[in-house]
Amino acid sequence: MAKIVLIDGHSILNRAFYGVPLLSNSEGLHTNAVYGFLNIMFKVLDEEHADALAVAFDVHAPTFRHDMYADYKGTRKPMQEELREQVPVMKQVLQAMQIVTLERAGYEADDILGTLAARCEALGYDVSVISGDRDLLQLATDRVRIRIPKTRKTGTEVEDYYAADVMAAYQVTPREFIDMKALMGDASDNIPGVPGIGEKTAGKIIQTYHTIEEAYAHVDELKPKKAAENLKTYYDQALFCRQLVTIKTDCEIEFDPEKAGTEHMFNAESYQLLKRLELKQILKRFDDASALAGVETRELEILKNASDCEAFVRNFPEGEALGMRYFHEGDFEGFAAAGREIGPVFMMASAALSAEKIRELAMALIAKAGRTYADDLKPQLSDLPLTRADPVTDVAIQAYLVNPLKDNYQCDSLALEHLGQTLPSRTDYLKKLSLSQAVDQAGKELRDYIAQEAVTPLQVGPVLEARLKELEMTRLFEEIEMPLVYVLHDMEAAGICVEKEALAEYGRQLTGRISELEHNIYALAGEEFNIQSPKQLGVVLFEHMHLPFGKKTKTGYSTSADVLEKLREHDPIIGQILEYRQLTKLKSTYADGLAAYISPEDQRIHGTFNQTITATGRISSTEPNLQNIPVRMELGRMIRKVFVPGEGCVFINADYSQIELRVLAHMAGDAHLIEAYRQHADIHRITASQVFHVPFDEVTPLQRRNAKAVNFGIVYGISSFGLSQDLSISRKEADGYIKKYFETYPGIKSFLDKAVADAKTRGYAETLYGRRRPVPELSSGNFMQRSFGERVAMNSPIQGTAADIIKIAMIRVADRLKREGLKSRLILQIHDELLIETAVDEQEAVKKILKEEMMGAASLAVPLEIDMNSGNNWYDLK
């Protein structure tokens, strides 16, 4: 039996927009509605295996209903701009996918769908109509199914209605549903209906009398009495409303279901468009041919012997720009290079051409080139002995500064954003093959991928240089970000030593405490259950133990940390559960997880420091995340004992004291806060004294703690609600704290207000060093998005400036250690802290360097202060 799917375009796009968080591509174009629409469409198609598909859209023009009733849909709010801009994009995507779209002035999409449904049913098709509008239930028959999708966090769910389902849900037939809608009216379409008759009453009337006319014939029998009186008064209006709510099924519109197939959706044109929109999950549905079709690549020459490689270097024009990539993955190793007119070539390591020779020739070529461009330079430094003096530019770092909101800076992504070229990704070319596997299997795809990795940086680098100059971030790039690439590489190469047996012993301690907590929890609950199952935990807490704040969802009760924290005072089991959660995470993430990262060669962990992840400029750490080692609970802090210095060394760390508050004092220019720091006073005690109006010496520990929460909360744009949650006080009390704080430090209030206003005007927040953080949320029509944007606008200049200062300090400390010929080395950066593995006989020199270079990293209106400690493991550096 042939099947057709008919989609209500605007309805599903609107539903998708509100069901999916705002997304945008590199161009700043919002894409969440398009993404959600396609997900719904593919879900339905996957279920239906339909032979045909068509999408109907409304036209921005009056319809026959407006001619009948001027106020039709007159109360509708204008479409949000973020949604409006996606309507033409959605149509463009559907067109590229060769999906039939229909619209007609004078008709609504509902009428087109009604007409197509009736026509296709008559032709013998099974019909599925996809819409969020329940008005379409009137179209349901035994062969026409109305499908109403609901987009939730857990995915898309669909309610299905054939004629029998409409009867089951409303106790009226689809035809009777029209009369029911006419009586009850429709506020969203500004259809008045009969005053005083709502859905429940309308349903009962039509269930009994089936039509408006029949109900009117028995009007004196209607209940309630008010409904009878109103139907008498507004009978003509009810009949008129029925005309408005009745969907036409005989529109004059051309449509041939046999020409509405879905077999050509996944083609090169639609792939290119969806790639431009950066809808990666959707792209997974395409095959290799679509991804690679129409891609023009420069032919790659593979050089297999030293003489050919030497000739390429010799013939490369002196001073010409070079694009390059050094590949080293398993047994696969080689160097790709491309000039404007020469290359690309690939010097591939083999029995006839050693890796050592390739590296030597690569360095010679880089020395000969005027400027070399590479994408993601840091890992390539493990093979190429480059220094900061070499004129090499990392285009990924350039692109990160230009747009720090992207999730990757690979060549295909850079080409799309900055060259307007849609290129295949590594996955498009090679799927999940390693480079070693691809040598045997990928053929031309591997050659094209290698060529792209050298050619694209060469093309995109100068474009990004010009963009950085335009944005006044050239100095930030050249003096902070590029030097940092080399510092981070050295830190990764050095790694940090881990005592394997101490780690195993720590795991055993955790196991013991976890087991003890398990027994305690079972005893307090009076039963055994899976503590790590939110569903089982919710049942125990809220149904068996009858604790308050139980909020049931479709998947069960919420047992999030926020919910449990509210319950902490209600039963001792909660504290035990929270500790159990923390310790089981500690065990899996650190006690068990860290062991996998210890190098068997040197017993050290060589993590990865990421320079292009956070929008504010902060460095992040992965594989493993050493910046997230717990510090708040003692058993969590104990993990630091397994991190030890190498033989003949100690650890020395230096931690900036309240750097973000000091940056805030400087940027806000608040005289009171600046003076407090210049006096080297206890800033939290001073704030407590002034906010709570008590003498400095009489500030209680609780008042100081609350003032500290306000001090740091202000930096992050905290709301009275957020502060009330943090301090377990009323929202009114929290609001009072914040108001008193701003009265105490009026310069800060002015600065934060100006930061938001400037970001709204310019579209970005800016640090002292010129780093820009775009804040597109500030122009959102969504209140929650705008509020988030305001917090970002307040915090980014402060947090970003602090990040810049820490990076400057890292560069200065690392340079000084090398310049003075010390064996000691910088091995970790954790937020505001630097960790030096220090030779025992160099301790005083290292302390001097840390003090001078960290405190001298920036010249602010307040002094930069550091806390320094030394010890024989990381834990001892308290």
PDB file of C-alpha atoms in Angstrom, residues 180-277:
ATOM      1  CA  MET A 180     -16.946  21.448  18.865  1.00  0.00           C
ATOM      2  CA  LYS A 181     -14.120  23.866  17.874  1.00  0.00           C
ATOM      3  CA  ALA A 182     -16.683  26.368  16.570  1.00  0.00           C
ATOM      4  CA  LEU A 183     -18.496  26.411  19.920  1.00  0.00           C
ATOM      5  CA  MET A 184     -15.406  26.680  22.090  1.00  0.00           C
ATOM      6  CA  GLY A 185     -13.531  29.116  19.824  1.00  0.00           C
ATOM      7  CA  ASP A 186      -9.778  29.381  19.462  1.00  0.00           C
ATOM      8  CA  ALA A 187      -7.864  32.117  21.266  1.00  0.00           C
ATOM      9  CA  SER A 188      -4.700  31.528  19.220  1.00  0.00           C
ATOM     10  CA  ASP A 189      -6.597  32.264  15.970  1.00  0.00           C
ATOM     11  CA  ASN A 190      -8.816  34.910  17.628  1.00  0.00           C
ATOM     12  CA  ILE A 191     -11.952  32.896  16.814  1.00  0.00           C
ATOM     13  CA  PRO A 192     -14.578  33.944  19.399  1.00  0.00           C
ATOM     14  CA  GLY A 193     -16.792  30.842  19.513  1.00  0.00           C
ATOM     15  CA  VAL A 194     -19.718  31.102  21.907  1.00  0.00           C
ATOM     16  CA  PRO A 195     -18.935  33.056  25.100  1.00  0.00           C
ATOM     17  CA  GLY A 196     -19.008  30.907  28.230  1.00  0.00           C
ATOM     18  CA  ILE A 197     -18.624  27.611  26.341  1.00  0.00           C
ATOM     19  CA  GLY A 198     -15.218  26.060  26.826  1.00  0.00           C
ATOM     20  CA  GLU A 199     -13.734  22.795  25.581  1.00  0.00           C
ATOM     21  CA  LYS A 200     -15.453  20.637  28.209  1.00  0.00           C
ATOM     22  CA  THR A 201     -18.944  22.084  27.670  1.00  0.00           C
ATOM     23  CA  ALA A 202     -18.545  22.155  23.883  1.00  0.00           C
ATOM     24  CA  GLY A 203     -17.492  18.516  23.958  1.00  0.00           C
ATOM     25  CA  LYS A 204     -20.536  17.465  25.983  1.00  0.00           C
ATOM     26  CA  ILE A 205     -22.928  19.401  23.711  1.00  0.00           C
ATOM     27  CA  ILE A 206     -21.575  17.881  20.481  1.00  0.00           C
ATOM     28  CA  GLN A 207     -21.295  14.395  22.014  1.00  0.00           C
ATOM     29  CA  THR A 208     -25.034  14.618  22.715  1.00  0.00           C
ATOM     30  CA  TYR A 209     -26.355  16.504  19.689  1.00  0.00           C
ATOM     31  CA  HIS A 210     -23.551  16.013  17.096  1.00  0.00           C
ATOM     32  CA  THR A 211     -24.064  19.364  15.307  1.00  0.00           C
ATOM     33  CA  ILE A 212     -24.540  23.014  16.234  1.00  0.00           C
ATOM     34  CA  GLU A 213     -27.916  23.030  14.468  1.00  0.00           C
ATOM     35  CA  GLU A 214     -29.170  20.018  16.424  1.00  0.00           C
ATOM     36  CA  ALA A 215     -27.922  21.520  19.681  1.00  0.00           C
ATOM     37  CA  TYR A 216     -29.756  24.737  18.846  1.00  0.00           C
ATOM     38  CA  ALA A 217     -32.928  22.737  18.159  1.00  0.00           C
ATOM     39  CA  HIS A 218     -32.683  21.414  21.745  1.00  0.00           C
ATOM     40  CA  VAL A 219     -31.251  24.591  23.200  1.00  0.00           C
ATOM     41  CA  ASP A 220     -33.630  24.658  26.164  1.00  0.00           C
ATOM     42  CA  GLU A 221     -32.389  21.249  27.244  1.00  0.00           C
ATOM     43  CA  LEU A 222     -28.706  22.329  27.319  1.00  0.00           C
ATOM     44  CA  LYS A 223     -26.791  22.483  30.555  1.00  0.00           C
ATOM     45  CA  PRO A 224     -25.479  24.577  32.114  1.00  0.00           C
ATOM     46  CA  LYS A 225     -28.188  27.169  31.685  1.00  0.00           C
ATOM     47  CA  LYS A 226     -25.677  29.874  30.827  1.00  0.00           C
ATOM     48  CA  ALA A 227     -24.498  27.805  27.826  1.00  0.00           C
ATOM     49  CA  ALA A 228     -28.098  27.491  26.590  1.00  0.00           C
ATOM     50  CA  GLU A 229     -28.671  31.249  26.886  1.00  0.00           C
ATOM     51  CA  ASN A 230     -25.412  32.076  25.125  1.00  0.00           C
ATOM     52  CA  LEU A 231     -26.056  29.622  22.281  1.00  0.00           C
ATOM     53  CA  LYS A 232     -29.414  31.281  21.713  1.00  0.00           C
ATOM     54  CA  THR A 233     -27.750  34.684  21.614  1.00  0.00           C
ATOM     55  CA  TYR A 234     -24.667  33.707  19.602  1.00  0.00           C
ATOM     56  CA  TYR A 235     -26.083  30.968  17.347  1.00  0.00           C
ATOM     57  CA  ASP A 236     -25.228  32.832  14.116  1.00  0.00           C
ATOM     58  CA  GLN A 237     -21.740  33.516  15.452  1.00  0.00           C
ATOM     59  CA  ALA A 238     -21.296  29.798  16.147  1.00  0.00           C
ATOM     60  CA  LEU A 239     -22.224  28.937  12.553  1.00  0.00           C
ATOM     61  CA  PHE A 240     -19.837  31.646  11.326  1.00  0.00           C
ATOM     62  CA  CYS A 241     -17.037  30.286  13.505  1.00  0.00           C
ATOM     63  CA  ARG A 242     -17.617  26.855  12.015  1.00  0.00           C
ATOM     64  CA  GLN A 243     -16.870  28.307   8.593  1.00  0.00           C
ATOM     65  CA  LEU A 244     -13.633  29.751   9.950  1.00  0.00           C
ATOM     66  CA  VAL A 245     -12.430  26.531  11.607  1.00  0.00           C
ATOM     67  CA  THR A 246     -13.394  24.219   8.757  1.00  0.00           C
ATOM     68  CA  ILE A 247     -10.346  23.192   6.757  1.00  0.00           C
ATOM     69  CA  LYS A 248     -10.829  23.252   3.004  1.00  0.00           C
ATOM     70  CA  THR A 249     -10.294  19.986   1.190  1.00  0.00           C
ATOM     71  CA  ASP A 250     -10.800  21.276  -2.365  1.00  0.00           C
ATOM     72  CA  CYS A 251      -8.137  23.956  -2.905  1.00  0.00           C
ATOM     73  CA  GLU A 252      -7.101  24.646  -6.470  1.00  0.00           C
ATOM     74  CA  ILE A 253      -3.525  23.431  -6.283  1.00  0.00           C
ATOM     75  CA  GLU A 254      -1.460  21.193  -8.510  1.00  0.00           C
ATOM     76  CA  PHE A 255       0.144  18.159  -6.913  1.00  0.00           C
ATOM     77  CA  ASP A 256       1.180  14.736  -8.154  1.00  0.00           C
ATOM     78  CA  PRO A 257       2.145  12.345  -5.310  1.00  0.00           C
ATOM     79  CA  GLU A 258       4.104  10.205  -7.761  1.00  0.00           C
ATOM     80  CA  LYS A 259       6.476  13.141  -8.283  1.00  0.00           C
ATOM     81  CA  ALA A 260       6.958  13.682  -4.530  1.00  0.00           C
ATOM     82  CA  GLY A 261       9.391  10.841  -3.832  1.00  0.00           C
ATOM     83  CA  THR A 262      12.097  10.941  -1.163  1.00  0.00           C
ATOM     84  CA  GLU A 263      14.809   9.028  -2.990  1.00  0.00           C
ATOM     85  CA  HIS A 264      16.899  12.117  -3.884  1.00  0.00           C
ATOM     86  CA  MET A 265      17.043  13.830  -0.458  1.00  0.00           C
ATOM     87  CA  PHE A 266      20.666  12.961   0.236  1.00  0.00           C
ATOM     88  CA  ASN A 267      22.547  14.646  -2.576  1.00  0.00           C
ATOM     89  CA  ALA A 268      25.641  16.797  -2.974  1.00  0.00           C
ATOM     90  CA  GLU A 269      23.700  20.090  -2.945  1.00  0.00           C
ATOM     91  CA  SER A 270      21.807  19.321   0.262  1.00  0.00           C
ATOM     92  CA  TYR A 271      25.007  18.020   1.878  1.00  0.00           C
ATOM     93  CA  GLN A 272      26.851  21.262   1.085  1.00  0.00           C
ATOM     94  CA  LEU A 273      23.997  23.374   2.460  1.00  0.00           C
ATOM     95  CA  LEU A 274      23.629  21.365   5.674  1.00  0.00           C
ATOM     96  CA  LYS A 275      27.386  21.473   6.156  1.00  0.00           C
ATOM     97  CA  ARG A 276      27.258  25.268   5.837  1.00  0.00           C
ATOM     98  CA  LEU A 277      24.555  25.226   8.513  1.00  0.00           C
TER      99      LEU A 277
END
